[in-house]
PDB file of C-alpha atoms in Angstrom:
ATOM      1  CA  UNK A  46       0.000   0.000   0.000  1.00 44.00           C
ATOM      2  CA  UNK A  47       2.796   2.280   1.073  1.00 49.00           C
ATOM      3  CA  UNK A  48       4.414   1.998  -2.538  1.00 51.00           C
ATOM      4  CA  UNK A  49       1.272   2.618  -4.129  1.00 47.00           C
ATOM      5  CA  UNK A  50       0.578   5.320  -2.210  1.00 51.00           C
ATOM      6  CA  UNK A  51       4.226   6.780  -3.466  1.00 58.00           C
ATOM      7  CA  UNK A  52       3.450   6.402  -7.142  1.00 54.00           C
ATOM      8  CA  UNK A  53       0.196   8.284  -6.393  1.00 55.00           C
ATOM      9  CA  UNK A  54       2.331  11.534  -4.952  1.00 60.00           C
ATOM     10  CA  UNK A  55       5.322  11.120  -7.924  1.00 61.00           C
ATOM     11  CA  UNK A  56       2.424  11.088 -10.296  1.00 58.00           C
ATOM     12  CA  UNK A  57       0.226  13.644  -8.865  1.00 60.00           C
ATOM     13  CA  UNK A  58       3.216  15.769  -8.391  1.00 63.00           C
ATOM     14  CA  UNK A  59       4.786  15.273 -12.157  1.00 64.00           C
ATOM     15  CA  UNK A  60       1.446  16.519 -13.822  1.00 62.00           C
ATOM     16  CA  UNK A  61       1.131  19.566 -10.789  1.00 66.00           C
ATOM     17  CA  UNK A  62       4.938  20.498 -12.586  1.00 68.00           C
ATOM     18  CA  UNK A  63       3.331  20.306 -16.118  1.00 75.00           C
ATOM     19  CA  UNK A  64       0.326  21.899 -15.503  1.00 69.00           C
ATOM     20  CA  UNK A  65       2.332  24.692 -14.439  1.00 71.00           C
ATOM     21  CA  UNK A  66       4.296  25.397 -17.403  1.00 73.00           C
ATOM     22  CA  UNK A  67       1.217  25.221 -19.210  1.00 75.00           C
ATOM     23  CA  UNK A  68       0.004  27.935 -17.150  1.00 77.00           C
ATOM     24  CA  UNK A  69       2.867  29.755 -17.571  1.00 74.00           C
ATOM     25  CA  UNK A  70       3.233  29.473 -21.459  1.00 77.00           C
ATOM     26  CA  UNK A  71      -0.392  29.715 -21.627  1.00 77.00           C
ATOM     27  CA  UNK A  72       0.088  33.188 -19.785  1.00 78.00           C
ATOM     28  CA  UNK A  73       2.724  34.182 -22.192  1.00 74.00           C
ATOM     29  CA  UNK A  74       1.000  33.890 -25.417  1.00 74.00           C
ATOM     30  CA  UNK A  75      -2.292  36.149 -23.370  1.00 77.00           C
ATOM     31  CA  UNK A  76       0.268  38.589 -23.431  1.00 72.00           C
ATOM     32  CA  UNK A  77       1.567  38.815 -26.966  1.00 74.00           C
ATOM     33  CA  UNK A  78      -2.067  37.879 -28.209  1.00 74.00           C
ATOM     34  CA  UNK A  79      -1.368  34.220 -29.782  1.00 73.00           C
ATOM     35  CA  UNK A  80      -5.075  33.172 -29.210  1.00 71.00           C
ATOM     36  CA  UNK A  81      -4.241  29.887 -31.584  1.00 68.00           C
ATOM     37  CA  UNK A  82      -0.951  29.498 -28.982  1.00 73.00           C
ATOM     38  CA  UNK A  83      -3.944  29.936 -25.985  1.00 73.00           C
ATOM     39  CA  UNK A  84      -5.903  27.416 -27.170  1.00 70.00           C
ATOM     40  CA  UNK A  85      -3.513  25.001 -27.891  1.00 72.00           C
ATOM     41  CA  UNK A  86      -2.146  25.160 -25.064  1.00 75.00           C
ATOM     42  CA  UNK A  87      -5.522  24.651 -23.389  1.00 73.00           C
ATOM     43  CA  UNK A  88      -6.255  21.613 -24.962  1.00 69.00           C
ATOM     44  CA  UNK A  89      -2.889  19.987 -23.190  1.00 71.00           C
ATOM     45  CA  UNK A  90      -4.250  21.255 -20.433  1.00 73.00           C
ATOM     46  CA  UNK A  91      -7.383  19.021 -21.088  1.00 69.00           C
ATOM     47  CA  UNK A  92      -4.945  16.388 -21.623  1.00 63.00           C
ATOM     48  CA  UNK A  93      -3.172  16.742 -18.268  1.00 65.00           C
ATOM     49  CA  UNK A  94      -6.066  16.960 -16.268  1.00 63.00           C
ATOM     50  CA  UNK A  95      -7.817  14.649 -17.535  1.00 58.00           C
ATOM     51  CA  UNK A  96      -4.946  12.096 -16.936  1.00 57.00           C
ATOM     52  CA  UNK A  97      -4.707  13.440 -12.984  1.00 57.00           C
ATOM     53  CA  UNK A  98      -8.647  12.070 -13.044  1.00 54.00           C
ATOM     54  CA  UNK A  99      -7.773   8.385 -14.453  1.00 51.00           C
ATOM     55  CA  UNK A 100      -4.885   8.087 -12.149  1.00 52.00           C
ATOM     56  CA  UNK A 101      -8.182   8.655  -9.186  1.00 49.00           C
ATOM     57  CA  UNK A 102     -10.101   6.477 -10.874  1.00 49.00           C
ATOM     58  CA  UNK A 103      -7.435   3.963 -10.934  1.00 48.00           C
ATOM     59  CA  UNK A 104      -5.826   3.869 -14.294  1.00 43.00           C
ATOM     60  CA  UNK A 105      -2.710   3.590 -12.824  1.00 44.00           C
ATOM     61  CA  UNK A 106      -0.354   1.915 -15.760  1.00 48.00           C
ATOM     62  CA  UNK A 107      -1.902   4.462 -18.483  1.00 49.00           C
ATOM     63  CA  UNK A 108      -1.370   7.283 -16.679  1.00 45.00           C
ATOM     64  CA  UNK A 109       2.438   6.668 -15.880  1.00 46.00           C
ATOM     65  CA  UNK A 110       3.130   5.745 -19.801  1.00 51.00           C
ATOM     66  CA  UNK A 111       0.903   9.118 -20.921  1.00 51.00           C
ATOM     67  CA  UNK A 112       2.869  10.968 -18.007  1.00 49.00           C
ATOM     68  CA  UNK A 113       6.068   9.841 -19.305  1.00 50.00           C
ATOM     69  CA  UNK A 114       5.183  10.478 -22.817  1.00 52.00           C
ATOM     70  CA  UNK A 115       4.087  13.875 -22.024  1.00 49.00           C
ATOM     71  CA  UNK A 116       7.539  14.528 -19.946  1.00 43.00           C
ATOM     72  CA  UNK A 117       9.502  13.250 -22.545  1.00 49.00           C
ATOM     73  CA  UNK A 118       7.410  14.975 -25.150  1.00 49.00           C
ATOM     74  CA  UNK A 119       5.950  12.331 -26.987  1.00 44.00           C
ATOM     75  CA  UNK A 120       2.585  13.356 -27.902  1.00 40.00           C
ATOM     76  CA  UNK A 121       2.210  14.770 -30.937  1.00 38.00           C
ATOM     77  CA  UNK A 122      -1.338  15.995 -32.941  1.00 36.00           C
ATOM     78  CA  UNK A 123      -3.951  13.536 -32.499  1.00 34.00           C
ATOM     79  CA  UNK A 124      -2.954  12.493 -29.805  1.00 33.00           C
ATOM     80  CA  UNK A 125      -2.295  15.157 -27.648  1.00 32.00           C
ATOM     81  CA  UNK A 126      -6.260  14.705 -26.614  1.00 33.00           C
ATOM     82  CA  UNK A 127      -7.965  11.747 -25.138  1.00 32.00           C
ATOM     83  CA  UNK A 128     -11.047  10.304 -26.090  1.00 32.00           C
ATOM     84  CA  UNK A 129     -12.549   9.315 -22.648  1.00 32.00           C
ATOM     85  CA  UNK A 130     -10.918  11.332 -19.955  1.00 30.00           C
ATOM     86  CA  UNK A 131     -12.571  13.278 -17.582  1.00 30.00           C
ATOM     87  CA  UNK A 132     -10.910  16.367 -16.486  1.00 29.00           C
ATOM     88  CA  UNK A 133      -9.865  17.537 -13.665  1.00 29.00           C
ATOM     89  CA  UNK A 134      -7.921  21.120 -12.047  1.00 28.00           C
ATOM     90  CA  UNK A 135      -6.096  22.134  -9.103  1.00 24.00           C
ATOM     91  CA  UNK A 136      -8.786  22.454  -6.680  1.00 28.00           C
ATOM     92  CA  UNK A 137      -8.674  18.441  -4.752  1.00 28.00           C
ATOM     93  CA  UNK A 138     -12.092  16.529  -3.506  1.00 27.00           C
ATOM     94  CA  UNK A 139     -11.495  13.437  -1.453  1.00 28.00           C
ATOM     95  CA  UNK A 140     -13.037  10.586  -3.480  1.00 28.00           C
ATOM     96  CA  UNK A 141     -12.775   6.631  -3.040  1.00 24.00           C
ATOM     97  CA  UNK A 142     -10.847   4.916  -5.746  1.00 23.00           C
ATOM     98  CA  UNK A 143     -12.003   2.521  -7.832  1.00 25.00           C
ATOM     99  CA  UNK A 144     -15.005  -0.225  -6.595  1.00 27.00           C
ATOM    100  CA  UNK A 145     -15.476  -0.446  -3.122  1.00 27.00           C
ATOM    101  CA  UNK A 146     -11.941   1.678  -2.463  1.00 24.00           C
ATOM    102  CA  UNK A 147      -8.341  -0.041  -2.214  1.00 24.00           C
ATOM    103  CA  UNK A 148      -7.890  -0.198   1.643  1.00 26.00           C
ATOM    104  CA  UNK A 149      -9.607   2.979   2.720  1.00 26.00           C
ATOM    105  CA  UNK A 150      -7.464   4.987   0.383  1.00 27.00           C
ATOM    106  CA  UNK A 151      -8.202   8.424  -0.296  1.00 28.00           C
ATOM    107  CA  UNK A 152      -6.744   9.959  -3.383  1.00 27.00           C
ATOM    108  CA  UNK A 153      -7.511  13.316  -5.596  1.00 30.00           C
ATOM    109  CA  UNK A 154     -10.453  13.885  -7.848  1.00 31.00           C
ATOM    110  CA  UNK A 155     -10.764  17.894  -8.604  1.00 33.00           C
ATOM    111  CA  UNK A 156     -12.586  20.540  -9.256  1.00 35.00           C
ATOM    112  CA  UNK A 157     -12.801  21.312 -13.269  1.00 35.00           C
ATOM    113  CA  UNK A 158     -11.415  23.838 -14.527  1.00 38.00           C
ATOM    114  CA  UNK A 159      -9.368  25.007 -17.347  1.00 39.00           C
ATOM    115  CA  UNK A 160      -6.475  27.835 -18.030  1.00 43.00           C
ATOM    116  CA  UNK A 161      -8.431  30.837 -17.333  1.00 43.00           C
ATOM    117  CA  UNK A 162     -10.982  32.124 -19.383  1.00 43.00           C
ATOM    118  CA  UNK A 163      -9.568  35.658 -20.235  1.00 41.00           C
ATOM    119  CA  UNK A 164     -11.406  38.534 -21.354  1.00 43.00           C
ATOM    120  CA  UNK A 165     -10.448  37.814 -24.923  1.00 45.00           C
ATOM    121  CA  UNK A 166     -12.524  34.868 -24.916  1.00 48.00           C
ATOM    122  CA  UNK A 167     -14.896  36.204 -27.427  1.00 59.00           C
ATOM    123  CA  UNK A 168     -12.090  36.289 -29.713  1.00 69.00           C
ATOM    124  CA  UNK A 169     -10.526  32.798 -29.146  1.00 82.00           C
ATOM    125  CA  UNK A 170     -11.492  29.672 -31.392  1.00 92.00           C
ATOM    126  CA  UNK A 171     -14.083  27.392 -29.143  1.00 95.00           C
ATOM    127  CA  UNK A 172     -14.536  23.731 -29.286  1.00 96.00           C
ATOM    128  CA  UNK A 173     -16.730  22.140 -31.705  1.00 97.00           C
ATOM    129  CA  UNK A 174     -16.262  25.996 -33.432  1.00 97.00           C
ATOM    130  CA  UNK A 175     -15.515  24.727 -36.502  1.00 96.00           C
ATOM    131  CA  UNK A 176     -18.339  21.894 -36.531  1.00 97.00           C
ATOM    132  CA  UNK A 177     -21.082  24.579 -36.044  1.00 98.00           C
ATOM    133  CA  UNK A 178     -19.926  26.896 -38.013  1.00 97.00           C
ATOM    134  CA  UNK A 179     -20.340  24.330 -41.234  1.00 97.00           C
ATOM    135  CA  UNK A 180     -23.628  23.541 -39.826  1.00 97.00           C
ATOM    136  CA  UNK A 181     -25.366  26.368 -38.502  1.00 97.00           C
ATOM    137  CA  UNK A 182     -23.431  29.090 -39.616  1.00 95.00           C
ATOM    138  CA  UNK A 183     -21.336  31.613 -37.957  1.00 92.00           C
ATOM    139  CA  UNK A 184     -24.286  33.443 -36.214  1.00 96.00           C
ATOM    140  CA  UNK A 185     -24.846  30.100 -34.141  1.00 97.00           C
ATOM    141  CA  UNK A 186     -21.043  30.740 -32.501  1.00 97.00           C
ATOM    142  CA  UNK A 187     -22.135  34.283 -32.033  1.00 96.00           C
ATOM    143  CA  UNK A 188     -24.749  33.777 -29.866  1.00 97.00           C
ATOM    144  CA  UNK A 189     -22.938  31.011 -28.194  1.00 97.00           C
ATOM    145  CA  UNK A 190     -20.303  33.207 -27.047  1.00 96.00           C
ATOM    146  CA  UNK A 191     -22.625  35.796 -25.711  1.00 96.00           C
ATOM    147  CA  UNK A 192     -24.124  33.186 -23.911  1.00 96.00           C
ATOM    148  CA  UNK A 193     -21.425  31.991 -21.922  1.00 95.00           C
ATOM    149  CA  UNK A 194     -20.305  35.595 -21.223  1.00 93.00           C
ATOM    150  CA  UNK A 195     -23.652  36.140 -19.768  1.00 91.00           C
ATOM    151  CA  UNK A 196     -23.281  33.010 -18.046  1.00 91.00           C
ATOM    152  CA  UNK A 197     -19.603  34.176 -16.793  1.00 91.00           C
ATOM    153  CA  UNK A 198     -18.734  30.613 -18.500  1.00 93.00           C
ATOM    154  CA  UNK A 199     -16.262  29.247 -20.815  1.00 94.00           C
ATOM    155  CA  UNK A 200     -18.230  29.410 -24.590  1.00 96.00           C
ATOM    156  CA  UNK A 201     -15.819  25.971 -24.645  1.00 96.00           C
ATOM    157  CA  UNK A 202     -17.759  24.280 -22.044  1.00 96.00           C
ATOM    158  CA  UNK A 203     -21.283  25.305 -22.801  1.00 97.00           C
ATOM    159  CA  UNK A 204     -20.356  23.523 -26.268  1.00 97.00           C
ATOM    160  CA  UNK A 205     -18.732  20.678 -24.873  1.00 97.00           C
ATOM    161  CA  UNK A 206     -22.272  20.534 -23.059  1.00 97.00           C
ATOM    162  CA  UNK A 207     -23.995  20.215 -26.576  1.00 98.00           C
ATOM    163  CA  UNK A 208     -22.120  18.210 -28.072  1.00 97.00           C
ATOM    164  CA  UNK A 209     -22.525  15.632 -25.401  1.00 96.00           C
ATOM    165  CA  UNK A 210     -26.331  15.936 -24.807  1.00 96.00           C
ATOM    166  CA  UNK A 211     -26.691  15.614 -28.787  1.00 97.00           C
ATOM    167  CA  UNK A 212     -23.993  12.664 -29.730  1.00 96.00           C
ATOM    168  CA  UNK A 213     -22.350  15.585 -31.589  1.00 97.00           C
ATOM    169  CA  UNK A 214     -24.855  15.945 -33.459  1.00 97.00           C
ATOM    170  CA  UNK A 215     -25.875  19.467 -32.748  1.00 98.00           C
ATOM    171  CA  UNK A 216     -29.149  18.707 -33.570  1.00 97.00           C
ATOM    172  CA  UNK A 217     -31.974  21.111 -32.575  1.00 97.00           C
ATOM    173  CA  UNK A 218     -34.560  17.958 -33.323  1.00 97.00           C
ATOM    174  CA  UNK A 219     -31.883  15.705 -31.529  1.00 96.00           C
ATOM    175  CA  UNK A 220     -34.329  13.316 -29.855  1.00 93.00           C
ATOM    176  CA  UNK A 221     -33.219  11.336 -26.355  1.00 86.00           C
ATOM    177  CA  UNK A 222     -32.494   7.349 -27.553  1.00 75.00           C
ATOM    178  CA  UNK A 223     -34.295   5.753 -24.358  1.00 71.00           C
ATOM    179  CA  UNK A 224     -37.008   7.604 -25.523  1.00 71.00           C
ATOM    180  CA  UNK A 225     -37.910  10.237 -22.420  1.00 78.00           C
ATOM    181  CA  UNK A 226     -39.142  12.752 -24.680  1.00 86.00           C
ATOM    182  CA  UNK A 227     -35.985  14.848 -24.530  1.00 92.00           C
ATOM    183  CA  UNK A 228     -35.313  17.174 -27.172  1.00 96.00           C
ATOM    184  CA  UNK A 229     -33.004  19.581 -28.868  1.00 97.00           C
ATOM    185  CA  UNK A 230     -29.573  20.575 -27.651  1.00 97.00           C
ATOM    186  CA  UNK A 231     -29.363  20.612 -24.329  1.00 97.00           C
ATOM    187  CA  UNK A 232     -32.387  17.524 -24.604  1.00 96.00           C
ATOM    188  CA  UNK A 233     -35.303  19.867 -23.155  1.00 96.00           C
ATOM    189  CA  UNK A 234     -37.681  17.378 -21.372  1.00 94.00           C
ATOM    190  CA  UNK A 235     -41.599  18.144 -22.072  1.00 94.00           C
ATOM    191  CA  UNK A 236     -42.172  19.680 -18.866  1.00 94.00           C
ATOM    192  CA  UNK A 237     -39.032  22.228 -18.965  1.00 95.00           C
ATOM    193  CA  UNK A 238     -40.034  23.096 -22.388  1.00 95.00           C
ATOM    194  CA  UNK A 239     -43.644  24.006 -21.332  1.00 95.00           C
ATOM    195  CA  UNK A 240     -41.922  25.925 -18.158  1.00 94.00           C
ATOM    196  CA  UNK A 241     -39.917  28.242 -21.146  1.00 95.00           C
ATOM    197  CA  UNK A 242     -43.440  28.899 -22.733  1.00 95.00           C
ATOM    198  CA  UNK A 243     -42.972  26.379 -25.646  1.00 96.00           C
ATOM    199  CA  UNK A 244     -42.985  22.571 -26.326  1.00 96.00           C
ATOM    200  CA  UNK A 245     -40.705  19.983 -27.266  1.00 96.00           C
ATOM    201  CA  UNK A 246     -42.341  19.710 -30.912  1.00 96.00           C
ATOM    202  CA  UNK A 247     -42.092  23.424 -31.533  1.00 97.00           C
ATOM    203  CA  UNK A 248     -38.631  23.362 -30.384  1.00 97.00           C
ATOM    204  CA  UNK A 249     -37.520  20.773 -32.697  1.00 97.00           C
ATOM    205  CA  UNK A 250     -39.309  23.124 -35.274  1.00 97.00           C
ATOM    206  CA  UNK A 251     -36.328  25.708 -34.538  1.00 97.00           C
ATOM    207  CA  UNK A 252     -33.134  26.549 -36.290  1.00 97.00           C
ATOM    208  CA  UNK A 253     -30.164  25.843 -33.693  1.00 98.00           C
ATOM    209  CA  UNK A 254     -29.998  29.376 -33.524  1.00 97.00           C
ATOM    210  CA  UNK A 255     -33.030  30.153 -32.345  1.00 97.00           C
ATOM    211  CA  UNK A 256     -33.519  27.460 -30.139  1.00 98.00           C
ATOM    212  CA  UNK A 257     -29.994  28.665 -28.545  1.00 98.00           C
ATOM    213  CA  UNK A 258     -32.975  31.457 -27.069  1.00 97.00           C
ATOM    214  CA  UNK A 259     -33.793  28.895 -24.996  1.00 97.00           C
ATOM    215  CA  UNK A 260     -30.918  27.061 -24.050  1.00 97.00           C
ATOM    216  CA  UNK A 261     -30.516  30.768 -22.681  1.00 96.00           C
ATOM    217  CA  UNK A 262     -34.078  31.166 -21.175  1.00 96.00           C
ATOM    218  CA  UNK A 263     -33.322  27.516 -19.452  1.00 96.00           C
ATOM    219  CA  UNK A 264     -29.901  28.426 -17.371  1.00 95.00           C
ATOM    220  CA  UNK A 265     -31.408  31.749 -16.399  1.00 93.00           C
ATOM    221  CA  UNK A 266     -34.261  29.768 -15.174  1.00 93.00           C
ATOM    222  CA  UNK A 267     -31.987  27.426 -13.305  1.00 92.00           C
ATOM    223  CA  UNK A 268     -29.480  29.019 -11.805  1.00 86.00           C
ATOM    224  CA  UNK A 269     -29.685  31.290  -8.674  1.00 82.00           C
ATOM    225  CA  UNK A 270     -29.168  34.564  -8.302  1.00 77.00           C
ATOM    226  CA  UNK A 271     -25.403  35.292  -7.893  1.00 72.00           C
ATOM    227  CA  UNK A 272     -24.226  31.788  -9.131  1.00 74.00           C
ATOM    228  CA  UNK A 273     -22.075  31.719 -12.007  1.00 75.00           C
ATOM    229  CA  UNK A 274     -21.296  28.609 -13.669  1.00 86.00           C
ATOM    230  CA  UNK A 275     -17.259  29.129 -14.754  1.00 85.00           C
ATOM    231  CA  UNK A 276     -16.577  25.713 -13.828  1.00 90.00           C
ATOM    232  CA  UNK A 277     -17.798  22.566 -16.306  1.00 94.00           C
ATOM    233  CA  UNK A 278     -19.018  20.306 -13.590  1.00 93.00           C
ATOM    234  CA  UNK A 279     -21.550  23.287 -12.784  1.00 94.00           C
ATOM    235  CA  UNK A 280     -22.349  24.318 -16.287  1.00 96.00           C
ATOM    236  CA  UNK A 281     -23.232  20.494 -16.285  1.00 96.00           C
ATOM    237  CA  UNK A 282     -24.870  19.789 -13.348  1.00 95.00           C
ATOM    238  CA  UNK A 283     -27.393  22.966 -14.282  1.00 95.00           C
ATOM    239  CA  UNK A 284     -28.515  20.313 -17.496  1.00 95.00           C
ATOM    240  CA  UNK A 285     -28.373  17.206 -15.880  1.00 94.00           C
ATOM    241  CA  UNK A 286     -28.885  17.825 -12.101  1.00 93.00           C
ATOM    242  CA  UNK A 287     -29.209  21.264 -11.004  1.00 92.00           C
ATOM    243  CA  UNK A 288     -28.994  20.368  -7.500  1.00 91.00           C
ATOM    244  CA  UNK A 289     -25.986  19.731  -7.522  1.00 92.00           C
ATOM    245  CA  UNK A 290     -24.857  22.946  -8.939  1.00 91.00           C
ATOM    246  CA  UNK A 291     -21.877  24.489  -6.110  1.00 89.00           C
ATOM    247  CA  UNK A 292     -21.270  20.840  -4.446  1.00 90.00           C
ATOM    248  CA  UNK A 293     -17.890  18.526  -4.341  1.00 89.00           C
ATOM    249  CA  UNK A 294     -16.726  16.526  -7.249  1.00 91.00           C
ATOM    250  CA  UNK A 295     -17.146  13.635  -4.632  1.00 91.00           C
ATOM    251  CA  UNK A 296     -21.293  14.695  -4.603  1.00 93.00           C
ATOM    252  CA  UNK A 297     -23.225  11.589  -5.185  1.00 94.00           C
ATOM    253  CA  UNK A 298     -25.858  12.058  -7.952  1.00 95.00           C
ATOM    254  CA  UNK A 299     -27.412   8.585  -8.257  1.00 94.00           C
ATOM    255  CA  UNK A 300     -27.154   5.189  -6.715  1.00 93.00           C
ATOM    256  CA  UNK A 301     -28.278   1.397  -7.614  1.00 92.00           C
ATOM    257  CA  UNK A 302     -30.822   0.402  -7.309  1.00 92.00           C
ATOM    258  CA  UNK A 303     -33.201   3.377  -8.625  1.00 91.00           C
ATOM    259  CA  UNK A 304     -34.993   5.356 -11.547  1.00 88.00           C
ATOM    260  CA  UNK A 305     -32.538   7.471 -11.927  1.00 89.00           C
ATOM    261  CA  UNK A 306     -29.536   5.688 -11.665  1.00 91.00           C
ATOM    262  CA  UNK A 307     -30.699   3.238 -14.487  1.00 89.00           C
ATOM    263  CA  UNK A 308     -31.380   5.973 -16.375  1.00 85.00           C
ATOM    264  CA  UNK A 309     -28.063   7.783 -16.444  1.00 87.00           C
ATOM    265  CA  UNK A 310     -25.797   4.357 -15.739  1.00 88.00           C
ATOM    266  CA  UNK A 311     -23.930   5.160 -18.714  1.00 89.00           C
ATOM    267  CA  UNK A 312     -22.223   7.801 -16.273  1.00 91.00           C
ATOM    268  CA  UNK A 313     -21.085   4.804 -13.600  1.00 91.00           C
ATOM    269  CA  UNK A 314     -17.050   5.263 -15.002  1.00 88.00           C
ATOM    270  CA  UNK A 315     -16.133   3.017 -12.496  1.00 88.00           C
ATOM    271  CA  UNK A 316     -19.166   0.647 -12.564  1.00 91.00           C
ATOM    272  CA  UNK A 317     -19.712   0.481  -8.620  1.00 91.00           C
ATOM    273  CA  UNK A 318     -23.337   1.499  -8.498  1.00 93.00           C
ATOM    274  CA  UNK A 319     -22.455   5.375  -7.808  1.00 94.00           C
ATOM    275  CA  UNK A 320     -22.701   7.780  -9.733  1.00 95.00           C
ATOM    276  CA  UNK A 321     -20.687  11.196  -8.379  1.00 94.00           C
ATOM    277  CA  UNK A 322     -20.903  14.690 -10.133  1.00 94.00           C
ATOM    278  CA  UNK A 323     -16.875  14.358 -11.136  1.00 92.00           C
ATOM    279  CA  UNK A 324     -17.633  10.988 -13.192  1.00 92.00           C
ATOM    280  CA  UNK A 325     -21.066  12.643 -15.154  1.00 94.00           C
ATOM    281  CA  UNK A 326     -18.824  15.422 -15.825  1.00 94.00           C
ATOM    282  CA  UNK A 327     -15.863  13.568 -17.633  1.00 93.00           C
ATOM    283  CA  UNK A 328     -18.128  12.368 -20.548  1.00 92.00           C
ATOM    284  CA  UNK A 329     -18.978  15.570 -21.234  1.00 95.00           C
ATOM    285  CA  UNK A 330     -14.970  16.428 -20.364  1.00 94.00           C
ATOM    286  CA  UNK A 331     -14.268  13.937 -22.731  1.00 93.00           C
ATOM    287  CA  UNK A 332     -16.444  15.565 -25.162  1.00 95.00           C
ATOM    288  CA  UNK A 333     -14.648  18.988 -24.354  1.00 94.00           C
ATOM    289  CA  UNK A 334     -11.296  17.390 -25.367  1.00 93.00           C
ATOM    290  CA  UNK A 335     -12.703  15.850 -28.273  1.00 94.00           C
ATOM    291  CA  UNK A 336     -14.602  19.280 -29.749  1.00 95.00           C
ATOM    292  CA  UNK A 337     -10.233  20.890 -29.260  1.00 93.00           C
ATOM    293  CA  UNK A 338      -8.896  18.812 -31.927  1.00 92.00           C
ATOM    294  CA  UNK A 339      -7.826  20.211 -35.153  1.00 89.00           C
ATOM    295  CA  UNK A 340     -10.897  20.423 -37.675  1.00 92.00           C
ATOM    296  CA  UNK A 341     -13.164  20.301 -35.010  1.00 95.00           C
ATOM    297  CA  UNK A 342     -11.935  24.294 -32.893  1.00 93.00           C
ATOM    298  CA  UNK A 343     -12.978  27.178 -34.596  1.00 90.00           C
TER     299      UNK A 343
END
């Protein structure tokens, strides 16, 4: 136990030094105005994270050969980004690791968050930019952007959101596969739609555009007064479980047996019959990641 417990502080402390220079570079290209540099550089941040999360969900092989390969420089273009990560920041949760815990042991799951979000976010490319853009036109980025600045959010995340409620589809008719009635981007269910004044039918009537109105209309409805939502766990947790907007990674969301576990057991990572906020929030983490990749930011 004690060695494992040492190879849990090396690790944690190797990606603490790269996260760092990320910061620091990240920090550097703010100041000469490299927003391509910014966002590159926050997508390896994604990366790093994201590996700090598999190492607490017990990963513990991958995440020394991606930590070496990352020290050693290794990663390269595609694969700078993983697929199914979860992401994590500096902020540290208590959470059990892996099914039923290894002997009690208590090791980091964080608080997401990425590089900050500057005041030239308006300007920077987003994830899934480049996706929408083809599909919706420009005007649908627009809007997204002054969403998320009303929100005090990153536009990144509030996309990442999207693009994981509609299997990337970005589909304002997107239509929930276990058939709930869910609808549209951020899968409005009936009764929220007839809350907003509309329906799920006329709602899948709308351009993505317009229907971003909404997607508005819902998070103002959701959130409380004075809450911003600048972290993706939150941003999340308003869609999927507003409760839990403001409350640990470690939060538990769902447990066997029940409804609502069954429904959402695609968000078990770990498969133990728990669901906590930090494991919902890497598939849409993942998601984020995904939407960074060349062809995909813009």
């Amino acid at each position: 136990m004690g060695e494992f417990m040492e190879m849990n502080t090396r690790l944690n402390a190797g990606m603490a030094d790269i996260r760092a220079s990320l910061r620091a570079a990240y920090l550097q290209a703010k100041d000469v105005g490299d927003h391509a540099e910014m966002s590159r550089l926050n997508a390896l941040a994604v990366e790093v994270d994201s590996l700090r999360a598999k190492l607490a969900l017990g990963a513990l092989d991958k995440v020394a050969k991606k930590v070496a390969a990352v020290r050693l420089g290794d990663l390269a273009g595609e694969d700078l980004v993983g697929e199914d990560f979860s992401v994590a920041g500096l902020e540290h949760q208590p959470a059990r690791f892996g099914p039923g815990a290894i002997g009690g042991a208590v090791l980091p799951i964080a608080r997401p968050t990425l590089l900050p979000v500057t005041g030239e976010q308006d300007e920077r490319p987003i994830a899934w930019g480049a996706v929408t853009a083809r599909k919706h036109g420009p005007t649908f980025n627009a809007r997204v952007r002054e969403i998320a600045n009303g929100l005090h959010c990153d536009p990144s995340h509030l996309m990442a959101v999207m693009a994981f409620e509609t299997g990337e589809t970005f589909d304002p008719a997107q239509k929930n596969a276990a058939d709930s009635g869910a609808t549209g981007l951020i899968q409005f269910m009936p009764h929220t739609a007839h809350a907003l004044g509309t329906s799920v039918s006329r709602l899948a009537a709308m351009t993505a555009r317009r229907q971003l109105d909404f997607v508005k209309a819902y998070f103002d409805m959701v959130r409380p007064t004075g809450v911003t939502l600048a972290g993706l766990s939150d941003l999340y947790m308003a869609v999927l479980w507003p409760a839990a907007m403001g409350r640990d990674e470690s939060h538990i969301l769902f447990r066997t047996p029940s409804r609502a576990y069954t429904q959402n057991r695609g968000l078990d990572v770990n498969r133990d019959g728990v669901i906590t906020k930090a494991e919902a929030t890497s598939k849409v983490a993942a998601k984020l990641a995904k939407g960074m990749k060349s062809g995909r930011l813009g």
